[in-house]
PDB file of C-alpha atoms and ligand atoms in Angstrom:
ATOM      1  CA  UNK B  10     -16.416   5.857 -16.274  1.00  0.00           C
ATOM      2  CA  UNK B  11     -15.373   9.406 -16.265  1.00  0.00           C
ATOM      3  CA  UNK B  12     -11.800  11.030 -15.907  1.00  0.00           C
ATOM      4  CA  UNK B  13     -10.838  13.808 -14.214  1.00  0.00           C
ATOM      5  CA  UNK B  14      -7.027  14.996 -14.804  1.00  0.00           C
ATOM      6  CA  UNK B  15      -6.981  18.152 -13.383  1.00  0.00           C
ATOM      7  CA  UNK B  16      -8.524  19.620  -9.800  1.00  0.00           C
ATOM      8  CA  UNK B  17     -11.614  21.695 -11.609  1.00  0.00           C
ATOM      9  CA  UNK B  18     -12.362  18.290 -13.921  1.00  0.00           C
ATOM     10  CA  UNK B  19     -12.243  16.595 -10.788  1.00  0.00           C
ATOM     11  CA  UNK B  20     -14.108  18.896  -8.311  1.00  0.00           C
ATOM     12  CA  UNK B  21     -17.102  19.318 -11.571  1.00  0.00           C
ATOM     13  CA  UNK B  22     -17.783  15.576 -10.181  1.00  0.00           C
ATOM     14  CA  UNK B  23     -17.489  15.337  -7.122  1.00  0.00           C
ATOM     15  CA  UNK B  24     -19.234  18.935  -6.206  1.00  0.00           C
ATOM     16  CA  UNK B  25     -22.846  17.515  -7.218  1.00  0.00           C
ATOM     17  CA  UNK B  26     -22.093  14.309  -5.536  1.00  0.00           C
ATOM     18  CA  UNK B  27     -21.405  16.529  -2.254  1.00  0.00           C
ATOM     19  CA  UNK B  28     -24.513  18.669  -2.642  1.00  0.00           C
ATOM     20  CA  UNK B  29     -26.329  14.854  -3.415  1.00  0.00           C
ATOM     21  CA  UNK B  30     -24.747  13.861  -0.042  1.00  0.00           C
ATOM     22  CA  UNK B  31     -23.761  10.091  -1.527  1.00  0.00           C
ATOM     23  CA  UNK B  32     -21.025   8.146   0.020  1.00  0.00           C
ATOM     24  CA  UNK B  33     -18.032   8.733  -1.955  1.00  0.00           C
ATOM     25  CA  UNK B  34     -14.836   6.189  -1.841  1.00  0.00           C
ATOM     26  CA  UNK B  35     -11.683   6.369  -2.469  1.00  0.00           C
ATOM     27  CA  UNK B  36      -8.991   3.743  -3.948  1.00  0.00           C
ATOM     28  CA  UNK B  37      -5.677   5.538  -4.016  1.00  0.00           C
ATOM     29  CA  UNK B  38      -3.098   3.587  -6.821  1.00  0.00           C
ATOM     30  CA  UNK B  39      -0.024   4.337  -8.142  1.00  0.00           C
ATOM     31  CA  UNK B  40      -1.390   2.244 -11.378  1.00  0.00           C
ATOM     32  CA  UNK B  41      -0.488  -0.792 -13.051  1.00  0.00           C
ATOM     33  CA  UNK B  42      -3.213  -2.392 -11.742  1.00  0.00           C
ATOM     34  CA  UNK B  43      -4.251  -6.177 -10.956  1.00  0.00           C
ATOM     35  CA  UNK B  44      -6.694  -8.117  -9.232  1.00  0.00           C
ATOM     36  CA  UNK B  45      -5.803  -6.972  -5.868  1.00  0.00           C
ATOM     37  CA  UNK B  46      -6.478  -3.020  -7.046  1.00  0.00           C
ATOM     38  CA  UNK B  47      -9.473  -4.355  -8.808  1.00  0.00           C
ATOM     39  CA  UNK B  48     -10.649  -6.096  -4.929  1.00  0.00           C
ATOM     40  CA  UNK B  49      -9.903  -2.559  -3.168  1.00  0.00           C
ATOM     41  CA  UNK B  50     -12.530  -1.328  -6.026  1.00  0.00           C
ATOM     42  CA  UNK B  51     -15.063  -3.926  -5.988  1.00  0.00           C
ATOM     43  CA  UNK B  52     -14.785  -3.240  -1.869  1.00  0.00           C
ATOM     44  CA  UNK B  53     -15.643   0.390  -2.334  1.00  0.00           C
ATOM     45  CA  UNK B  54     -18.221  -0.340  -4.844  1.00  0.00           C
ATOM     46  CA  UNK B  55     -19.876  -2.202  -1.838  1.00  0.00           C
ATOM     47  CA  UNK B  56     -19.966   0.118   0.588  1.00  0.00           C
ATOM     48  CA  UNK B  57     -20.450   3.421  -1.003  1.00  0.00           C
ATOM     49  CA  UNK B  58     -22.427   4.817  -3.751  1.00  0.00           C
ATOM     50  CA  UNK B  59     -19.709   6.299  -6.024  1.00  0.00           C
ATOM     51  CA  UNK B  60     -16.216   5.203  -6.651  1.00  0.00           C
ATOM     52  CA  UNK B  61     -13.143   7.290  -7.410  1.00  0.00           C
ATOM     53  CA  UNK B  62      -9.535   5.598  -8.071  1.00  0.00           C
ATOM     54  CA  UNK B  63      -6.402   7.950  -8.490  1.00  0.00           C
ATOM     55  CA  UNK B  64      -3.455   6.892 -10.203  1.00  0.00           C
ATOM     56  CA  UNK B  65      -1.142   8.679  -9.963  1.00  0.00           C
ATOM     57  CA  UNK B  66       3.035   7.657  -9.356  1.00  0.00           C
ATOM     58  CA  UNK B  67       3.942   9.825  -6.342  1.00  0.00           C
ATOM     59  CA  UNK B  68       7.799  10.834  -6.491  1.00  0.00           C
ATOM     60  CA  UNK B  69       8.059  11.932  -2.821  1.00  0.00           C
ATOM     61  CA  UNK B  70       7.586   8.207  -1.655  1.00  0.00           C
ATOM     62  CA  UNK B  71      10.469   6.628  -3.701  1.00  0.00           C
ATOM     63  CA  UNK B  72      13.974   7.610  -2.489  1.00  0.00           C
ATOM     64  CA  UNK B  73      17.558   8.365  -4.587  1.00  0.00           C
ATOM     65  CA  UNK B  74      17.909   5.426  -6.130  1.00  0.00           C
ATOM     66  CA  UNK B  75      14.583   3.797  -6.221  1.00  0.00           C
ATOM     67  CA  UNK B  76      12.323   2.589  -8.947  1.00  0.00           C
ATOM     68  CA  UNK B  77      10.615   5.837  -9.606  1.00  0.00           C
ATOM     69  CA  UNK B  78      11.140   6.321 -13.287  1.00  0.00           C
ATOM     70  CA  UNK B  79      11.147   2.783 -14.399  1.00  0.00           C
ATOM     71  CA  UNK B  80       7.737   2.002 -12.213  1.00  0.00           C
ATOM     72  CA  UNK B  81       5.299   0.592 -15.032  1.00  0.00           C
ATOM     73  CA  UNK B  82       3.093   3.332 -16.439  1.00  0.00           C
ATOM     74  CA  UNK B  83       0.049   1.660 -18.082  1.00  0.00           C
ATOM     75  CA  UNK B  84      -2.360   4.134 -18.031  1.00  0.00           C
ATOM     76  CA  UNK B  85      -4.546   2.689 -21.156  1.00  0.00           C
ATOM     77  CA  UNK B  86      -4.775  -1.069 -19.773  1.00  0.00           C
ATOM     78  CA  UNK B  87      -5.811   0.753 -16.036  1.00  0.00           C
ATOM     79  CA  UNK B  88      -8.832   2.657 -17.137  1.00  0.00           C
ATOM     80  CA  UNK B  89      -9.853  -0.498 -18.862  1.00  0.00           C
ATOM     81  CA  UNK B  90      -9.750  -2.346 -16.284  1.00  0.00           C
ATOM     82  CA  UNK B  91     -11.253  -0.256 -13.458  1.00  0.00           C
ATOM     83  CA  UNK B  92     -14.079   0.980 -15.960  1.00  0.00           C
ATOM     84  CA  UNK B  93     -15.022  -2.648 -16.108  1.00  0.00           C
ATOM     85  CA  UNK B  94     -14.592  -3.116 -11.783  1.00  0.00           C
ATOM     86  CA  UNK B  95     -17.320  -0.351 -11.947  1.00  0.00           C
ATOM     87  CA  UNK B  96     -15.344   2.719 -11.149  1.00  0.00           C
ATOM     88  CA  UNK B  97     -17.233   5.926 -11.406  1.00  0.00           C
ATOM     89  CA  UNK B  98     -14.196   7.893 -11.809  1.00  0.00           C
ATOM     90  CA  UNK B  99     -10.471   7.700 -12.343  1.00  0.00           C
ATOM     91  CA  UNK B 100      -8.407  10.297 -11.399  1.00  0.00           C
ATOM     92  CA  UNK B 101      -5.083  11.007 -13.690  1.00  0.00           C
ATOM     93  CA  UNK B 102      -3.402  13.684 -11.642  1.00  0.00           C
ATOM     94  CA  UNK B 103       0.003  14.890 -13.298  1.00  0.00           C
ATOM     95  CA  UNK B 104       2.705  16.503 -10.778  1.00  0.00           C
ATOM     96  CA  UNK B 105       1.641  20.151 -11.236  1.00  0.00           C
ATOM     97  CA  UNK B 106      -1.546  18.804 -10.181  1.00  0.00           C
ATOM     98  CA  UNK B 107      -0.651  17.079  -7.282  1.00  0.00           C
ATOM     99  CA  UNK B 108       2.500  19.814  -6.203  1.00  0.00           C
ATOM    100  CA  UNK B 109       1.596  22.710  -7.812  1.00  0.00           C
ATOM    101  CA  UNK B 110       3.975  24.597  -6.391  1.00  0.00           C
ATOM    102  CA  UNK B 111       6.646  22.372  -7.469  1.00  0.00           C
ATOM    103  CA  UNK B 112       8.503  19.540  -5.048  1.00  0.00           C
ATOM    104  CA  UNK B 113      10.810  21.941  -3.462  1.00  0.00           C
ATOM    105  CA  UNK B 114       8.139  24.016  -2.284  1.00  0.00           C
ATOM    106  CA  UNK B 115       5.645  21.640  -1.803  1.00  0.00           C
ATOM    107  CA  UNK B 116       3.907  21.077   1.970  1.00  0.00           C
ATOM    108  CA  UNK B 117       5.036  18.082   3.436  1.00  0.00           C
ATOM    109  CA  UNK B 118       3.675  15.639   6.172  1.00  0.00           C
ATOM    110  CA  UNK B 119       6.193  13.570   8.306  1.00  0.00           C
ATOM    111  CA  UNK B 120       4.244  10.100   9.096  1.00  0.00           C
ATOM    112  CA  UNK B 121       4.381   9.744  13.074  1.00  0.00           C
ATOM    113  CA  UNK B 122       7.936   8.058  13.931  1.00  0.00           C
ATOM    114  CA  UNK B 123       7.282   5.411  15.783  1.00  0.00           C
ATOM    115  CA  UNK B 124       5.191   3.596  13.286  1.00  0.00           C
ATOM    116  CA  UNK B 125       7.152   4.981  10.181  1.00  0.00           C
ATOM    117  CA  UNK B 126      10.658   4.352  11.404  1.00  0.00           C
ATOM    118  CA  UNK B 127      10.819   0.857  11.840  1.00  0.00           C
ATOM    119  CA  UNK B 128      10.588  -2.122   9.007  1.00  0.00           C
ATOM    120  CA  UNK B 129      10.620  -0.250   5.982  1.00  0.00           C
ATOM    121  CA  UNK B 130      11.461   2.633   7.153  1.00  0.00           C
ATOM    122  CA  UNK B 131      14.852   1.812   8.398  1.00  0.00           C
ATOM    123  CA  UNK B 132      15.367   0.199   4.665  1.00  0.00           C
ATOM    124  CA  UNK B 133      13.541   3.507   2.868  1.00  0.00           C
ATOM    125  CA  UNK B 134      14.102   6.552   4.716  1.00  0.00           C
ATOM    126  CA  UNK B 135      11.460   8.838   4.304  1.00  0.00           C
ATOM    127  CA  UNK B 136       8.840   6.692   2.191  1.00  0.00           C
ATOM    128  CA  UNK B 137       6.300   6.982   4.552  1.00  0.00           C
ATOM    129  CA  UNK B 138       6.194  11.053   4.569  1.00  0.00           C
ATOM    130  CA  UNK B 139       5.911  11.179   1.250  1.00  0.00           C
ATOM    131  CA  UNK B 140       3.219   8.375   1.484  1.00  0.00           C
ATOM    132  CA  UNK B 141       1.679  10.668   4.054  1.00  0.00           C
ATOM    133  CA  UNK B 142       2.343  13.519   1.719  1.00  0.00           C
ATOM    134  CA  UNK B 143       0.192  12.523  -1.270  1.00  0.00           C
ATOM    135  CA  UNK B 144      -2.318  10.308   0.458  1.00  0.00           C
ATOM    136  CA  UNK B 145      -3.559  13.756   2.563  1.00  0.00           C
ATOM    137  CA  UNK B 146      -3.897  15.588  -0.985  1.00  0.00           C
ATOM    138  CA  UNK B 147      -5.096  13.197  -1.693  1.00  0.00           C
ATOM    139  CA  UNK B 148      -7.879  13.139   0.593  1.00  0.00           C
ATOM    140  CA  UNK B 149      -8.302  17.035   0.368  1.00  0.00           C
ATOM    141  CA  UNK B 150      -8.505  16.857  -2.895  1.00  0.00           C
ATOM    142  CA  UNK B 151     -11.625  13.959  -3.048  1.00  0.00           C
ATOM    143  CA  UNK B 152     -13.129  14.421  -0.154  1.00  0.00           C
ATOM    144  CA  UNK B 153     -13.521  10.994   0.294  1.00  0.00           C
ATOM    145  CA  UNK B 154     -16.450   9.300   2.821  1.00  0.00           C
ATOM    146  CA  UNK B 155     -14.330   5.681   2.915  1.00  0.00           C
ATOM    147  CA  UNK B 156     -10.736   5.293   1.663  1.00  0.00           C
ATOM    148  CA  UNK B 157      -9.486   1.595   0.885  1.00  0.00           C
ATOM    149  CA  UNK B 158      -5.975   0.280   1.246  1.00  0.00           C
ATOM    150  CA  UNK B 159      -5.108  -3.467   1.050  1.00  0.00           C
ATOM    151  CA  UNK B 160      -2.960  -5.357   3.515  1.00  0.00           C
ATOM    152  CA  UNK B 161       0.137  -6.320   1.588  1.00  0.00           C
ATOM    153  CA  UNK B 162       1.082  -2.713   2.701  1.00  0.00           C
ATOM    154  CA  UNK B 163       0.358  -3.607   6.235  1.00  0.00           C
ATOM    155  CA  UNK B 164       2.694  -0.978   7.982  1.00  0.00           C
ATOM    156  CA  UNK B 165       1.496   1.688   5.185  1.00  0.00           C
ATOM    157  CA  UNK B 166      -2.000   1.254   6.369  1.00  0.00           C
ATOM    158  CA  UNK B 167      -1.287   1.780   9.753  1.00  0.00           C
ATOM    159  CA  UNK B 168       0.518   5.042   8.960  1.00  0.00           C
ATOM    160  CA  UNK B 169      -2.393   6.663   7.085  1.00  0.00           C
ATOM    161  CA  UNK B 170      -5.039   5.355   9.754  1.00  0.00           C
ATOM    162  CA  UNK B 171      -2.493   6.999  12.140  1.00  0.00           C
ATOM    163  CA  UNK B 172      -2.440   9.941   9.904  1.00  0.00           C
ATOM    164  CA  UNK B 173      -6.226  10.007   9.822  1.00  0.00           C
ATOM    165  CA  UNK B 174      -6.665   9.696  13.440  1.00  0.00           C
ATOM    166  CA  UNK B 175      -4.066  12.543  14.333  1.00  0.00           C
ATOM    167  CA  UNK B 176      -5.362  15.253  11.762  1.00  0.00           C
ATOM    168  CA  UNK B 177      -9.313  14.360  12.415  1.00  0.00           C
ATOM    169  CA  UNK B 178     -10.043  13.577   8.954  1.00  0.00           C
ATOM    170  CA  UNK B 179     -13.710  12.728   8.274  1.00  0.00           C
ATOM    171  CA  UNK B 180     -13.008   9.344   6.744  1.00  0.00           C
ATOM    172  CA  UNK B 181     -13.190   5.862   7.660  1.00  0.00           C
ATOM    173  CA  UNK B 182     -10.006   3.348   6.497  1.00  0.00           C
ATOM    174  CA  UNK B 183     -10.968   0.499   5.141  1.00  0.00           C
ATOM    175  CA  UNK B 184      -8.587  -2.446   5.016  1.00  0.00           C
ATOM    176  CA  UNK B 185      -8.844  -5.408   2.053  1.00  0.00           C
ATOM    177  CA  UNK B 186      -6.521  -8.845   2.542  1.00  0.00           C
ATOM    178  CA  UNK B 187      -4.126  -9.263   0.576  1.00  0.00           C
ATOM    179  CA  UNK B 188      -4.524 -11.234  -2.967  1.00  0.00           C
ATOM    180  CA  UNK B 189      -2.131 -13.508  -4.152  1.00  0.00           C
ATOM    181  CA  UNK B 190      -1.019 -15.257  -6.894  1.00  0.00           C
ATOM    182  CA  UNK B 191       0.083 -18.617  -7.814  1.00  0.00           C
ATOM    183  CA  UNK B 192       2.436 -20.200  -4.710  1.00  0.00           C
ATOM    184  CA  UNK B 193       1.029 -17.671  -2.541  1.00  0.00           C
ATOM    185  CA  UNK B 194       2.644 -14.691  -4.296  1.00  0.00           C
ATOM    186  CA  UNK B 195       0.960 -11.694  -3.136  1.00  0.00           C
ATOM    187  CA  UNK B 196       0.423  -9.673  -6.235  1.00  0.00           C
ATOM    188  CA  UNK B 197       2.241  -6.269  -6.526  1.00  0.00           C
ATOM    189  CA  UNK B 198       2.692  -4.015  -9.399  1.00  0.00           C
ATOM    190  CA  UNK B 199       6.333  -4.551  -8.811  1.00  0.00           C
ATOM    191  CA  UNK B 200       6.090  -8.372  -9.997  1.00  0.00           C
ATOM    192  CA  UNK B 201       6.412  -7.284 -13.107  1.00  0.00           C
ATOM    193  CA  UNK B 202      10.250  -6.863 -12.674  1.00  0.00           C
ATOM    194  CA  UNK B 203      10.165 -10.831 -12.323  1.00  0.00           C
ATOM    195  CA  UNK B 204      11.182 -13.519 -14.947  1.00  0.00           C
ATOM    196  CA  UNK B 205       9.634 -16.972 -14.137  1.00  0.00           C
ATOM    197  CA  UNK B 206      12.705 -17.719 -12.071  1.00  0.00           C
ATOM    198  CA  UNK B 207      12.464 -14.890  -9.814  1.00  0.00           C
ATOM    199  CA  UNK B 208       8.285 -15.378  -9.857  1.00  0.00           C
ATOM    200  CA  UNK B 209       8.783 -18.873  -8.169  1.00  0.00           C
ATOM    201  CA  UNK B 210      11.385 -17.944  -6.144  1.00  0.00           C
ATOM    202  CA  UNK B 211       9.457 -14.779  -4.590  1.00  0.00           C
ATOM    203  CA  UNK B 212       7.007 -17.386  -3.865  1.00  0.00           C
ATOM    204  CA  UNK B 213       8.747 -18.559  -1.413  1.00  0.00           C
ATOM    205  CA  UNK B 214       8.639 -15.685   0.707  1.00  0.00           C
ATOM    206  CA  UNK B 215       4.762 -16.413   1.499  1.00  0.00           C
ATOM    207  CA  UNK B 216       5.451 -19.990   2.271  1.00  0.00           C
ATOM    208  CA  UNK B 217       8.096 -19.064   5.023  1.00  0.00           C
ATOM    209  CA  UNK B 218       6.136 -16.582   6.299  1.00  0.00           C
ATOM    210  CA  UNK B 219       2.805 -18.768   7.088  1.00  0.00           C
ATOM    211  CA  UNK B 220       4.928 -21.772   7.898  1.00  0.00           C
ATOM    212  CA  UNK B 221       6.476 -19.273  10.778  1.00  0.00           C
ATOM    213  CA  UNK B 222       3.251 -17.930  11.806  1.00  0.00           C
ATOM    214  CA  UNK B 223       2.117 -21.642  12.033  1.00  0.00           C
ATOM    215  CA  UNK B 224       5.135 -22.141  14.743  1.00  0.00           C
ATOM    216  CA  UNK B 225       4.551 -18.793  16.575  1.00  0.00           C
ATOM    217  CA  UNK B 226       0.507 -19.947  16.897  1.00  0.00           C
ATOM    218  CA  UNK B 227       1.212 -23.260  18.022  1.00  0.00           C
ATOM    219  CA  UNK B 228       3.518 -21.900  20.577  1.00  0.00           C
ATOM    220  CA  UNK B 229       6.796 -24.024  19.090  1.00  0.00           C
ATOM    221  CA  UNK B 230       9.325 -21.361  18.932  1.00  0.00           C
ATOM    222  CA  UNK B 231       9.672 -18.026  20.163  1.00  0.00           C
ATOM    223  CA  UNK B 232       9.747 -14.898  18.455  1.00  0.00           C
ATOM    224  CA  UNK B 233      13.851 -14.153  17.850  1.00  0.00           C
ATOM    225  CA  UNK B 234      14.286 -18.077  16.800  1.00  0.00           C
ATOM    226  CA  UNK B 235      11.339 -17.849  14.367  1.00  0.00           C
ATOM    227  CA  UNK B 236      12.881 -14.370  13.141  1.00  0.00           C
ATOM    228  CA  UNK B 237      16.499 -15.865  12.543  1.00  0.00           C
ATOM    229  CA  UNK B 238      15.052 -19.029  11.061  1.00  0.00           C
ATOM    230  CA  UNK B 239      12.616 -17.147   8.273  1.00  0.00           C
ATOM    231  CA  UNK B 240      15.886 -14.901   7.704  1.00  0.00           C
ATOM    232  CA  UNK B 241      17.606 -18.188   7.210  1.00  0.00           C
ATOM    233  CA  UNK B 242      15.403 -20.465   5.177  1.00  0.00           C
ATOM    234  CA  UNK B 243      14.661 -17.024   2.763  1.00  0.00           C
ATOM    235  CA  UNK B 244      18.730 -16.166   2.576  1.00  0.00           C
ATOM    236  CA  UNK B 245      19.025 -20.296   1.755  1.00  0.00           C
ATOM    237  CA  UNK B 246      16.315 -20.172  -0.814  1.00  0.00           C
ATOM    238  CA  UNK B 247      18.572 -17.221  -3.069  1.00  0.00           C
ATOM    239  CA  UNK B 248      16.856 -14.281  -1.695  1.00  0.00           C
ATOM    240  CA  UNK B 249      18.421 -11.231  -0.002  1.00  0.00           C
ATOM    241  CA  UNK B 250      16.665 -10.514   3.065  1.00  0.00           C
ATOM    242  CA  UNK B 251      15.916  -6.394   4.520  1.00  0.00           C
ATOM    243  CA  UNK B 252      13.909  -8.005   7.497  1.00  0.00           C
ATOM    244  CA  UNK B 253      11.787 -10.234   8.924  1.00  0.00           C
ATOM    245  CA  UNK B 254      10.125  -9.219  12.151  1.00  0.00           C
ATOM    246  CA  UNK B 255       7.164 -10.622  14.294  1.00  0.00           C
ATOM    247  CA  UNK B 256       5.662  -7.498  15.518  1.00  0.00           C
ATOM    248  CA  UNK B 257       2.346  -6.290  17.383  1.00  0.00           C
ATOM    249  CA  UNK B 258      -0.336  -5.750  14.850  1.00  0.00           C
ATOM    250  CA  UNK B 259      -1.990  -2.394  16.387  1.00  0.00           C
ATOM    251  CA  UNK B 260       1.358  -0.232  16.313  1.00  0.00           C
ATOM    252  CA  UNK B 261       3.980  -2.586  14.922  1.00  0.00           C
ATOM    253  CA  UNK B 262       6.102  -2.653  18.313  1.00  0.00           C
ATOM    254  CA  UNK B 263       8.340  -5.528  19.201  1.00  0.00           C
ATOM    255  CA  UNK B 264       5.433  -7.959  21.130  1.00  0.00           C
ATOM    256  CA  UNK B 265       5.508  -8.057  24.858  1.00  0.00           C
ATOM    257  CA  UNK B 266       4.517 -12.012  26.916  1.00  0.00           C
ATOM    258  CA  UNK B 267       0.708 -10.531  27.042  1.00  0.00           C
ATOM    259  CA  UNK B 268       0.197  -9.546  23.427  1.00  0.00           C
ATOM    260  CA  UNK B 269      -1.823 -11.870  21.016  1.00  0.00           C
ATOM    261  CA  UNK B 270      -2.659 -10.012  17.767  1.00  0.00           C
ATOM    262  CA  UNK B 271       0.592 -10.399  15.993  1.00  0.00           C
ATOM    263  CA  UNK B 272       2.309 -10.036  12.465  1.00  0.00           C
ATOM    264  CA  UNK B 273       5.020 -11.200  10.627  1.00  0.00           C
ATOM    265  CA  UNK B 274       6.546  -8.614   8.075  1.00  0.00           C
ATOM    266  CA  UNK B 275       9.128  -9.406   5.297  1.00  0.00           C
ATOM    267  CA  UNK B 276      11.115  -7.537   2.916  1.00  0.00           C
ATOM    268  CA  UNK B 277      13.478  -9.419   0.379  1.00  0.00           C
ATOM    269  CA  UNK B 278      15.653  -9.430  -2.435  1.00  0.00           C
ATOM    270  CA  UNK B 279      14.846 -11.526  -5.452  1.00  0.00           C
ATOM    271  CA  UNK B 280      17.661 -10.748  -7.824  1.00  0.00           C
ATOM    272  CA  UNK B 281      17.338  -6.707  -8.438  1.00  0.00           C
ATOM    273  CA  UNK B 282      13.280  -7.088  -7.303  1.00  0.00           C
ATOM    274  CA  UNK B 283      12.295  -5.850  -3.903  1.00  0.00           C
ATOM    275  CA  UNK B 284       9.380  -7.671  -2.543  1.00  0.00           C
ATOM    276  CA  UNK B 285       7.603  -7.040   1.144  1.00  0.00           C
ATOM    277  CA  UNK B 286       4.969  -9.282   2.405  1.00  0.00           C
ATOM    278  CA  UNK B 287       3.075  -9.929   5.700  1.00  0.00           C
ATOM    279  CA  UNK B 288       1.091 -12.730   7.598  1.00  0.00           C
ATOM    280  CA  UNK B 289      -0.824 -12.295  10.233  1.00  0.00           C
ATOM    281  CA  UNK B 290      -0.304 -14.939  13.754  1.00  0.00           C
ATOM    282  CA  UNK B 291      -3.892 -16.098  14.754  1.00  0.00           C
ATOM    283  CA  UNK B 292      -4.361 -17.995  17.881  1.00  0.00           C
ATOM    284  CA  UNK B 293      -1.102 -17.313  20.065  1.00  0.00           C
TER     285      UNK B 293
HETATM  286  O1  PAF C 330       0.091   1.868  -2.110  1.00  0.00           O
HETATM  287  C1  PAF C 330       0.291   2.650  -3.056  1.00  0.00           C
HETATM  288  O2  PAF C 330       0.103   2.323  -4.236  1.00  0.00           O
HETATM  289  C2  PAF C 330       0.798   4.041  -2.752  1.00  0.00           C
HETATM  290  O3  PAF C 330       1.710   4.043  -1.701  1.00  0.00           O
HETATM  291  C3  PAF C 330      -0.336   5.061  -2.511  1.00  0.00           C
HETATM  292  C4  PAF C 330      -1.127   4.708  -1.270  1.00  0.00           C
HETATM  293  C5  PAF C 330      -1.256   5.100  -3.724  1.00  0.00           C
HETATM  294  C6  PAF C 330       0.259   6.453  -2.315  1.00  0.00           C
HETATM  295  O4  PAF C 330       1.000   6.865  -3.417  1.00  0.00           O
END
């Protein structure tokens, strides 16, 4: 696998494989990868011919306050592991790479509102343009044919597919489920901040969600009891809960009587960890 840290290491890579014309994906990480990084990669490895991950931490999506500085850097243990998922190339972007002309000066993208406002948005003003932000370098800077995102960010995907769809870029989004853990854990960079207490605990946020889902499908409760009672059963089990909202899976708008492709989205406390997680309602 090669590395690229800077925008001429990177572009004496991906310049042949332009003039070659092979299909080039893209895995955008912020590191501190697992199996559910490794599944966006072997996705991409499946559908195109040449594989680039970025790593980089991106300090315009983590707000005053946030997790920015103590978000686990393991650079070393990453390009093991995605040199042995078959990555072509890893790109190691510092800042001055990414912003080069600093963060007060930088360009910036506002995600489109309606999707970026809501959810995690009302919890983390602004994450979502500086999601927006990065992921379009991103994507200028790579040039990517296919870009892969998994699901456990469910209402980050649909802002960069928005994204993509508004400013025309060339690429197709590709979207992998989610991969969890032991109890249903959906695995997250973040679940590192866990002790074994908290891990089983933040299990429990899965096993609400799919037992809710279960009563939406079946057509037991509706929407605002199933909301409340998640809220409840989570708040009982020890966790502090941001939200928990049954929403319309195309645009993330509260469901009207006609719609049928739904989610359920979750963001709780366990302890000082915050932990999101979706499920998707089949069959309503
Ligand atoms: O999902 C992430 O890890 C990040 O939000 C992303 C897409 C790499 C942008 O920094």
């Amino acid at each position: 696998m090669q590395i690229a840290r800077t925008r001429e290491e990177l572009w004496s890579f991906t310049g042949p494989w332009r003039r070659e014309a092979v299909r080039v994906a893209l895995v955008p990480t912020m590191g501190n990868l697992h199996q559910g990084h490794l599944a966006l990669v072997q996705a991409a490895r499946q559908r195109a011919d040449r594989v680039i991950a970025s790593i980089f931490v991106n300090p315009t999506q983590f707000g005053d306050g946030e997790d920015f500085h103590a978000y686990p850097r393991t650079l070393d243990a990453d390009q093991r592991m995605l040199a042995k998922a078959g990555c072509d190339l890893a790109f190691v972007p510092d800042a001055h790479t990414m912003y080069p002309l600093g963060l007060g000066d930088a360009v910036r993208l506002r995600a489109a509102p309606s999707l970026a406002n809501t959810l995690e948005g009302e919890f983390r003003p602004g994450h979502f343009d500086g999601v927006v932000t990065v992921v379009a370098r991103l994507f200028n800077l790579t040039t990517p044919d296919l870009a892969v995102f998994g699901e456990k960010d469910f209402q980050q995907l649909l802002v960069i597919r928005r994204m993509v769809e508004d400013l025309g870029y060339p690429l197709q989004i590709l979207a992998v489920p989610t991969v969890r853990g032991q109890g249903g854990l959906a695995l997250s960079s973040r679940n590192a901040y866990l002790d074994d207490e908290g891990r089983q605990l933040a299990g429990r946020l899965n096993e609400v969600l799919r037992e809710a889902a279960g009563r939406i499908a079946s057509g037991d409760a509706d929407r605002e009891a199933v909301e409340a009672e998640v809220r409840d059963r989570l708040q009982h089990a020890g966790m502090r809960v941001d939200y928990a909202a049954v929403r319309r899976e195309s645009d993330l708008a509260v469901p009207g009587a006609g719609d049928r492709m739904l989610r359920i989205l979750a963001a709780a406390w366990c302890g000082t960890t915050r932990l999101i997680d979706n499920v998707p309602v089949s069959g309503v």
